[in-house]
Amino acid sequence: MPSKFLHAFAPPSSDDFITIVRAEGCTLWDDRGKRYLDAMASLWYCQVGHGRAEIIDAVADQMRLLDAYQTFAPFTNQPAEELAAMVAERSPLPDGRVFFCGSGSEAVDSALKIARGVHQLRGEPDRQVVIRRTDAYHGTNFGGTSAQGIAGNREGWGDLVPHFVEVPREDIEALSTTMAANQGQVAAVITEPMQGAGGVFPPPDGYLEGLRRLCDRHGALLIMDEVICGFGRTGSWFGAQHYGVVPDLITFAKGVTSGYQPVGGVICSRDVCDVLERPGWVLRTGYTYSGHPAGMAAGVANLALMEDEKLVQRVPHLAGRLTEGLAALQADGLISSYRGTGAVYAAELGYDTAAVRMRLLDAGVVLRPIGTALAICPPLVISDHEIGTLFDTMAEVLAQD
Ligand code: PLP
C-alpha cells in the first residue's frame, strides 16, 4: 500500500522508495545506513554540496530576524534586494532586473508572460507565438508544459496553452522558416543554452548565435532557460556567457541556492525593463513567496560561498576529470559515446538505462537515467577521489551488462 505521499515524476502505484536521511558534501545516507555518492547534485542543483553550515546558518539567522514577509508593493526586504543585485551582476544582463519566484517552472511561466506582456505593451498584441525545441524541458506548469519538447510530458492533460510551435532542436533552417511563416506573430523563442533533462545536448556550433540573429531579425525575444546551466554548471556563471550569446530574458532556479531553499527567478534585460517601467503600468504577476527572505538569504550565502571557494573557476578541472573518465569508459566499450560540457554530461549506452541505474544505486552511486543515457551532474565540490569512485563503480556495473 503506497504511503500518503504522492511523489512527483513517479508511478502513483509504487511504494518502492529510498528514504534519504542525511547528506554531507557529495555523500548521502539512507535510513538503513547505506551510503551513496550523489553524482547528480540531487536534481542538477546542489552546486556547493550538502550540509554547508554557511548557508544553513544564514537561513536560520534570517528567519530569527524576519521569518517571512511578502514583497508585493509596497514591501521589500534586504536579502531580496541583495540577491537581485548579486544575480544581475554575475549575469550577462548586469543592467537588467531580477524577478523572483519559487521554482524553475514558475520562472518559465513568468518569463513567458513577461515576453508576451512586453509585446502587448509595445502595441503588438498579435505576438503570442512561442517557439520551442524538441527535447526541451521547461518545467511542468501549464506554460512550461506547453513549452516542452518532450512529448510524453505534454500528453494526458487536455488542452495546453495555445500558440506554441515546435522546431527540431538542431535545425536553424527550420527555425528560420517557422519565423517567416509566423511573421509579426512570434513573441519569443525559448531554449536552454545546453538542453539538460531532455538528454544533455550541447548546442551545435553557431546554433545559439543563429537563434539570436533570427530573433533580432523577426522582432522576437530570446528566452534562455538556465535552470540547469545557470550558476556555474558550464564553467561560467551562466550558459549564455559560456556560449557567448546574450538573451533578453533568463530563467534560473536550482543552483541559485544550491537547493537549500526553493528559489527561482527571471532576469530581464534593460530593454525589457525599459518597456515594463512605463509609468503607471503594473506587473500583475508574481507569487506569495516571491522574494521570500529565507530563500533570498540562502541565495546570498550560496553565491558568496561559490565565490569564496572559486567553484565556477573549478569547473574546467572537473570537466577534465569527467571527460577523462568518460573517454576511458568509451575506450573500454562500456559506453557508446558521451556529450556535455563543464560539469554536466550524458553517457550514452544505446539501451534503456532504467535497470542499470538501479544497479548503480545498489553499488552506491546516484546517476539519472534519461532514455538510453545516464546523466552525470555532480556538486561542483566533488573531489578527484570521488570522481575516481564514480568511474570505478560505473565501470564495474556496466561491465555486468
Ligand atoms: N527549466 C529547466 C531547464 C529545467 O531543467 C527545470 C527542471 O529541471 C525546470 C525548468 C523546472 O524547474 P522546477 O522543477 O524547479 O520547477
XYZ file of C-alpha atoms and ligand atoms in Angstrom:
417
model
C 0.000 0.000 0.000
C 1.639 3.307 -1.073
C 2.140 5.968 1.609
C 0.144 9.219 1.720
C 2.968 10.987 -0.138
C 2.103 11.230 -3.841
C 5.533 11.581 -5.464
C 6.452 13.808 -8.413
C 7.543 12.019 -11.601
C 6.795 8.599 -10.121
C 4.213 5.873 -10.673
C 1.492 6.553 -8.076
C 1.073 2.776 -7.688
C 4.650 2.392 -6.426
C 5.632 2.136 -2.785
C 9.274 1.395 -3.501
C 11.272 4.437 -2.386
C 14.680 5.004 -0.807
C 14.419 7.164 2.302
C 17.329 9.597 2.381
C 18.006 10.747 5.930
C 21.285 12.646 5.857
C 23.713 14.305 3.452
C 27.149 15.853 3.653
C 29.307 17.089 0.766
C 28.665 14.599 -2.051
C 27.586 11.770 0.259
C 24.024 10.690 1.078
C 22.860 8.152 3.662
C 19.582 6.253 3.624
C 17.585 5.043 6.630
C 19.410 1.694 6.584
C 22.777 3.415 6.888
C 23.737 2.770 3.256
C 25.969 5.448 1.670
C 25.589 6.856 -1.838
C 27.752 9.182 -3.928
C 25.447 11.976 -5.139
C 26.757 12.316 -8.707
C 23.584 14.236 -9.736
C 23.815 17.108 -7.213
C 20.352 15.878 -6.163
C 18.346 17.037 -9.185
C 21.018 19.113 -11.006
C 21.068 21.756 -8.273
C 23.443 21.267 -5.362
C 26.497 23.226 -6.552
C 28.163 23.619 -3.122
C 27.472 20.122 -1.788
C 25.236 19.130 1.093
C 25.265 20.229 4.720
C 27.057 23.556 4.307
C 26.844 25.390 7.637
C 27.396 28.769 5.950
C 24.022 28.543 4.169
C 22.145 26.778 6.955
C 23.263 29.418 9.485
C 22.424 32.280 7.118
C 18.885 30.928 6.653
C 18.416 30.347 10.402
C 19.754 33.830 11.242
C 17.467 35.397 8.639
C 14.446 33.534 9.982
C 15.193 34.635 13.541
C 15.292 38.248 12.333
C 12.442 38.135 9.805
C 10.930 34.686 9.220
C 8.926 35.685 6.178
C 7.281 38.695 4.718
C 5.766 39.299 1.318
C 7.194 41.605 -1.350
C 4.137 42.814 -3.260
C 4.061 46.655 -3.361
C 4.895 48.473 -1.161
C 7.096 45.908 0.631
C 10.628 44.699 0.075
C 13.367 43.118 2.176
C 17.124 43.441 2.367
C 18.137 39.899 1.282
C 15.855 40.102 -1.794
C 17.453 43.393 -2.821
C 20.914 41.939 -2.189
C 20.317 38.693 -4.072
C 18.776 40.525 -7.052
C 21.890 42.709 -7.266
C 24.223 39.690 -6.933
C 22.395 37.698 -9.621
C 22.220 40.630 -12.065
C 25.887 41.477 -11.540
C 27.021 37.931 -12.390
C 24.691 37.612 -15.372
C 25.142 38.769 -18.974
C 22.385 41.348 -18.245
C 24.034 43.377 -15.443
C 21.913 46.473 -16.071
C 18.727 44.392 -16.057
C 16.492 43.476 -13.122
C 15.569 40.252 -11.347
C 12.078 38.857 -10.667
C 11.866 36.130 -8.004
C 9.643 33.094 -7.625
C 9.869 29.672 -6.038
C 10.914 27.234 -8.776
C 12.127 26.757 -12.313
C 8.589 26.085 -13.509
C 7.360 29.346 -12.032
C 10.360 31.107 -13.593
C 9.485 29.756 -17.043
C 5.812 30.682 -16.769
C 6.743 34.154 -15.547
C 9.211 34.660 -18.402
C 6.621 33.545 -20.958
C 4.104 36.009 -19.523
C 6.654 38.829 -19.418
C 7.686 38.134 -23.039
C 4.103 38.292 -24.265
C 3.399 41.263 -21.987
C 6.297 43.243 -23.460
C 4.846 42.891 -26.963
C 1.383 43.866 -25.693
C 2.880 46.965 -24.123
C 4.743 47.783 -27.335
C 1.441 47.694 -29.213
C 1.941 44.323 -30.916
C -0.761 42.197 -29.282
C -0.628 39.590 -32.081
C 2.819 38.492 -30.985
C 1.824 35.446 -28.965
C 3.636 32.579 -30.670
C 6.390 30.919 -28.661
C 8.821 28.639 -30.467
C 10.145 25.644 -28.562
C 12.726 22.957 -29.448
C 12.291 19.191 -29.422
C 13.729 17.564 -26.278
C 13.473 20.858 -24.388
C 12.461 20.698 -20.718
C 10.909 23.815 -19.244
C 9.143 22.594 -16.123
C 5.629 21.389 -15.511
C 3.345 24.390 -15.029
C 0.950 24.884 -17.946
C 3.232 27.367 -19.716
C 6.327 25.230 -19.234
C 4.431 22.077 -20.179
C 3.370 23.786 -23.414
C 6.959 24.940 -23.969
C 8.423 21.455 -23.506
C 9.750 19.479 -26.415
C 9.384 16.190 -24.537
C 6.107 14.889 -25.951
C 5.395 12.443 -23.120
C 5.348 15.270 -20.590
C 2.826 17.247 -22.652
C 0.366 14.416 -23.141
C -2.596 13.451 -20.973
C -3.514 16.839 -19.507
C -6.042 18.047 -22.043
C -5.553 21.312 -23.906
C -2.352 23.199 -23.201
C -1.537 26.881 -23.792
C -2.142 27.862 -27.441
C 0.400 29.349 -29.892
C 3.377 27.085 -29.143
C 5.231 25.843 -32.210
C 7.995 23.239 -32.173
C 11.170 23.120 -34.246
C 13.690 20.249 -34.382
C 16.324 21.027 -31.800
C 19.393 21.475 -34.029
C 17.741 22.812 -37.166
C 18.330 26.519 -37.575
C 16.764 26.451 -41.062
C 13.519 25.115 -39.586
C 13.537 27.972 -37.110
C 14.080 30.483 -39.879
C 11.179 29.019 -41.878
C 8.901 28.956 -38.817
C 9.732 32.577 -38.018
C 8.958 33.600 -41.595
C 5.690 31.639 -41.585
C 4.628 33.418 -38.391
C 5.796 36.870 -39.437
C 4.797 39.530 -36.884
C 3.374 36.908 -34.518
C 6.372 35.452 -32.722
C 6.691 36.653 -29.140
C 9.714 34.584 -28.180
C 11.966 31.635 -28.765
C 12.666 29.629 -25.626
C 15.791 27.499 -25.334
C 18.100 26.004 -22.777
C 21.696 27.042 -23.569
C 22.536 23.332 -23.347
C 19.496 21.057 -23.157
C 19.526 19.249 -19.825
C 16.736 16.989 -18.656
C 15.834 16.052 -22.253
C 19.175 14.297 -22.658
C 22.111 16.716 -22.122
C 22.547 18.044 -25.656
C 25.017 20.911 -26.147
C 24.019 23.313 -28.929
C 25.708 22.765 -32.294
C 28.404 25.365 -33.086
C 26.784 28.640 -34.102
C 23.257 27.482 -33.215
C 22.616 29.932 -30.367
C 24.146 32.769 -32.390
C 21.699 31.818 -35.150
C 18.780 31.962 -32.709
C 19.861 35.403 -31.581
C 20.160 36.664 -35.152
C 16.737 35.304 -36.131
C 15.083 36.751 -33.022
C 16.578 40.166 -33.823
C 15.546 39.969 -37.467
C 11.962 38.992 -36.627
C 11.388 41.149 -33.543
C 11.106 38.190 -31.144
C 12.588 37.922 -27.666
C 15.125 35.217 -26.827
C 14.455 33.440 -23.540
C 17.294 31.321 -22.204
C 16.178 28.802 -19.643
C 19.228 28.496 -17.387
C 17.595 26.457 -14.649
C 20.321 23.801 -15.035
C 23.053 25.749 -16.867
C 22.982 28.760 -14.527
C 25.275 29.299 -11.565
C 28.475 27.749 -12.736
C 27.425 24.437 -14.229
C 29.003 25.172 -17.628
C 32.135 26.852 -16.231
C 30.720 30.381 -16.485
C 28.132 31.898 -14.173
C 25.552 31.457 -16.933
C 25.407 29.286 -20.036
C 24.784 32.453 -22.059
C 28.294 33.618 -21.140
C 29.773 30.182 -21.799
C 28.345 30.191 -25.328
C 28.764 33.947 -25.873
C 25.140 34.775 -26.731
C 23.106 37.368 -24.821
C 19.365 36.669 -24.434
C 16.567 39.082 -23.475
C 15.258 37.021 -20.572
C 16.994 34.395 -18.436
C 15.160 31.948 -16.215
C 17.010 30.416 -13.284
C 16.407 28.309 -10.142
C 18.274 25.280 -8.712
C 21.925 26.436 -8.355
C 20.997 29.934 -7.170
C 20.561 28.484 -3.675
C 22.147 25.061 -4.353
C 18.652 23.886 -3.408
C 18.918 24.859 0.272
C 15.714 26.847 -0.232
C 13.325 26.740 -3.215
C 14.033 29.869 -5.280
C 13.663 30.655 -8.962
C 13.624 33.818 -10.986
C 13.766 35.714 -14.259
C 16.493 38.169 -15.245
C 15.060 40.826 -17.560
C 17.338 42.803 -19.890
C 17.479 46.579 -19.697
C 15.478 46.796 -22.955
C 12.737 44.621 -21.447
C 12.782 46.687 -18.240
C 12.511 49.915 -20.244
C 9.189 48.628 -21.576
C 7.947 47.342 -18.204
C 8.895 50.553 -16.404
C 6.252 52.550 -18.271
C 4.791 54.919 -15.651
C 1.537 53.620 -14.211
C 1.831 50.068 -15.589
C 1.602 47.269 -13.009
C 3.292 43.855 -13.317
C 0.263 41.784 -12.378
C 2.041 38.513 -11.863
C 4.060 37.054 -9.024
C 3.844 34.738 -6.065
C 3.222 34.822 -2.343
C 6.784 33.585 -1.879
C 8.472 35.882 -4.457
C 11.484 37.293 -2.609
C 10.925 35.133 0.499
C 13.611 36.287 2.955
C 14.763 32.771 3.920
C 15.187 31.776 0.277
C 16.917 35.037 -0.514
C 19.322 34.605 2.422
C 20.134 31.098 1.156
C 20.905 32.555 -2.284
C 23.146 35.287 -0.920
C 25.087 32.813 1.255
C 25.313 30.262 -1.563
C 26.698 32.749 -4.090
C 29.155 34.088 -1.504
C 30.310 30.527 -0.811
C 30.684 29.772 -4.527
C 32.735 32.953 -4.859
C 34.933 32.211 -1.795
C 35.647 28.677 -2.938
C 36.060 29.708 -6.601
C 33.680 26.951 -7.633
C 32.938 28.380 -11.079
C 36.672 28.569 -11.784
C 36.976 24.943 -10.617
C 34.690 23.655 -13.375
C 37.388 23.295 -16.095
C 39.248 20.975 -13.714
C 36.081 18.929 -13.198
C 35.478 18.923 -16.958
C 38.944 17.433 -17.466
C 38.409 14.685 -14.882
C 34.889 13.855 -16.007
C 35.718 13.684 -19.723
C 38.830 11.608 -18.914
C 36.642 9.089 -17.057
C 34.000 9.058 -19.788
C 36.644 8.613 -22.514
C 38.066 5.634 -20.608
C 34.614 4.024 -20.342
C 34.162 4.556 -24.068
C 37.620 3.139 -24.881
C 36.712 0.042 -22.853
C 33.494 -0.334 -24.844
C 31.320 0.215 -21.746
C 29.530 3.279 -23.172
C 28.996 4.131 -26.818
C 29.613 7.897 -26.557
C 29.292 10.883 -24.249
C 28.277 14.519 -24.549
C 28.074 17.590 -22.359
C 30.175 20.491 -21.156
C 31.632 21.844 -17.924
C 30.303 19.743 -15.052
C 27.319 18.095 -16.770
C 27.443 15.097 -19.105
C 25.421 12.229 -20.505
C 26.970 8.802 -21.015
C 25.206 7.188 -23.965
C 24.689 3.455 -23.549
C 22.476 2.822 -26.561
C 19.953 0.857 -24.495
C 17.404 1.760 -21.822
C 19.237 2.788 -18.655
C 16.455 2.268 -16.079
C 17.827 -1.095 -14.902
C 21.477 -0.075 -14.866
C 20.543 2.970 -12.804
C 19.087 0.669 -10.130
C 22.254 -1.448 -10.126
C 24.329 1.719 -9.757
C 22.196 2.649 -6.749
C 22.849 -0.792 -5.250
C 26.542 -0.102 -5.804
C 26.201 3.272 -4.043
C 26.192 5.808 -6.902
C 23.308 8.110 -7.887
C 23.050 8.919 -11.592
C 19.938 9.845 -13.562
C 18.559 7.670 -16.361
C 17.367 9.580 -19.440
C 16.203 7.091 -22.043
C 19.337 5.405 -23.348
C 21.720 7.729 -21.484
C 22.883 8.271 -17.912
C 23.213 11.881 -16.753
C 26.152 12.939 -14.573
C 25.918 16.312 -12.824
C 27.869 16.289 -9.543
C 28.211 19.034 -6.946
C 30.991 21.416 -8.028
C 32.884 20.485 -4.838
C 33.274 16.812 -5.855
C 36.821 15.610 -5.160
C 39.125 13.792 -7.586
C 38.874 10.783 -5.298
C 35.062 10.829 -5.511
C 35.239 11.166 -9.309
C 37.511 8.111 -9.256
C 34.921 6.205 -7.200
C 32.193 7.293 -9.633
C 34.003 5.911 -12.681
C 35.282 2.751 -10.932
C 31.696 1.981 -9.900
C 30.307 2.759 -13.364
C 32.941 0.504 -14.957
C 32.159 -2.333 -12.555
C 28.374 -2.073 -13.009
C 28.445 -1.539 -16.783
C 30.799 -4.476 -17.257
C 27.996 -6.733 -15.958
C 25.777 -5.815 -18.955
N 13.648 24.549 -16.811
C 14.687 23.703 -16.910
C 15.711 23.920 -17.982
C 14.822 22.651 -16.006
O 15.846 21.798 -16.123
C 13.858 22.506 -14.982
C 13.966 21.412 -14.013
O 14.785 20.528 -14.139
C 12.793 23.402 -14.932
C 12.713 24.423 -15.863
C 11.727 23.276 -13.896
O 12.223 23.579 -12.643
P 11.413 23.148 -11.330
O 11.461 21.655 -11.266
O 12.183 23.821 -10.220
O 10.049 23.681 -11.454
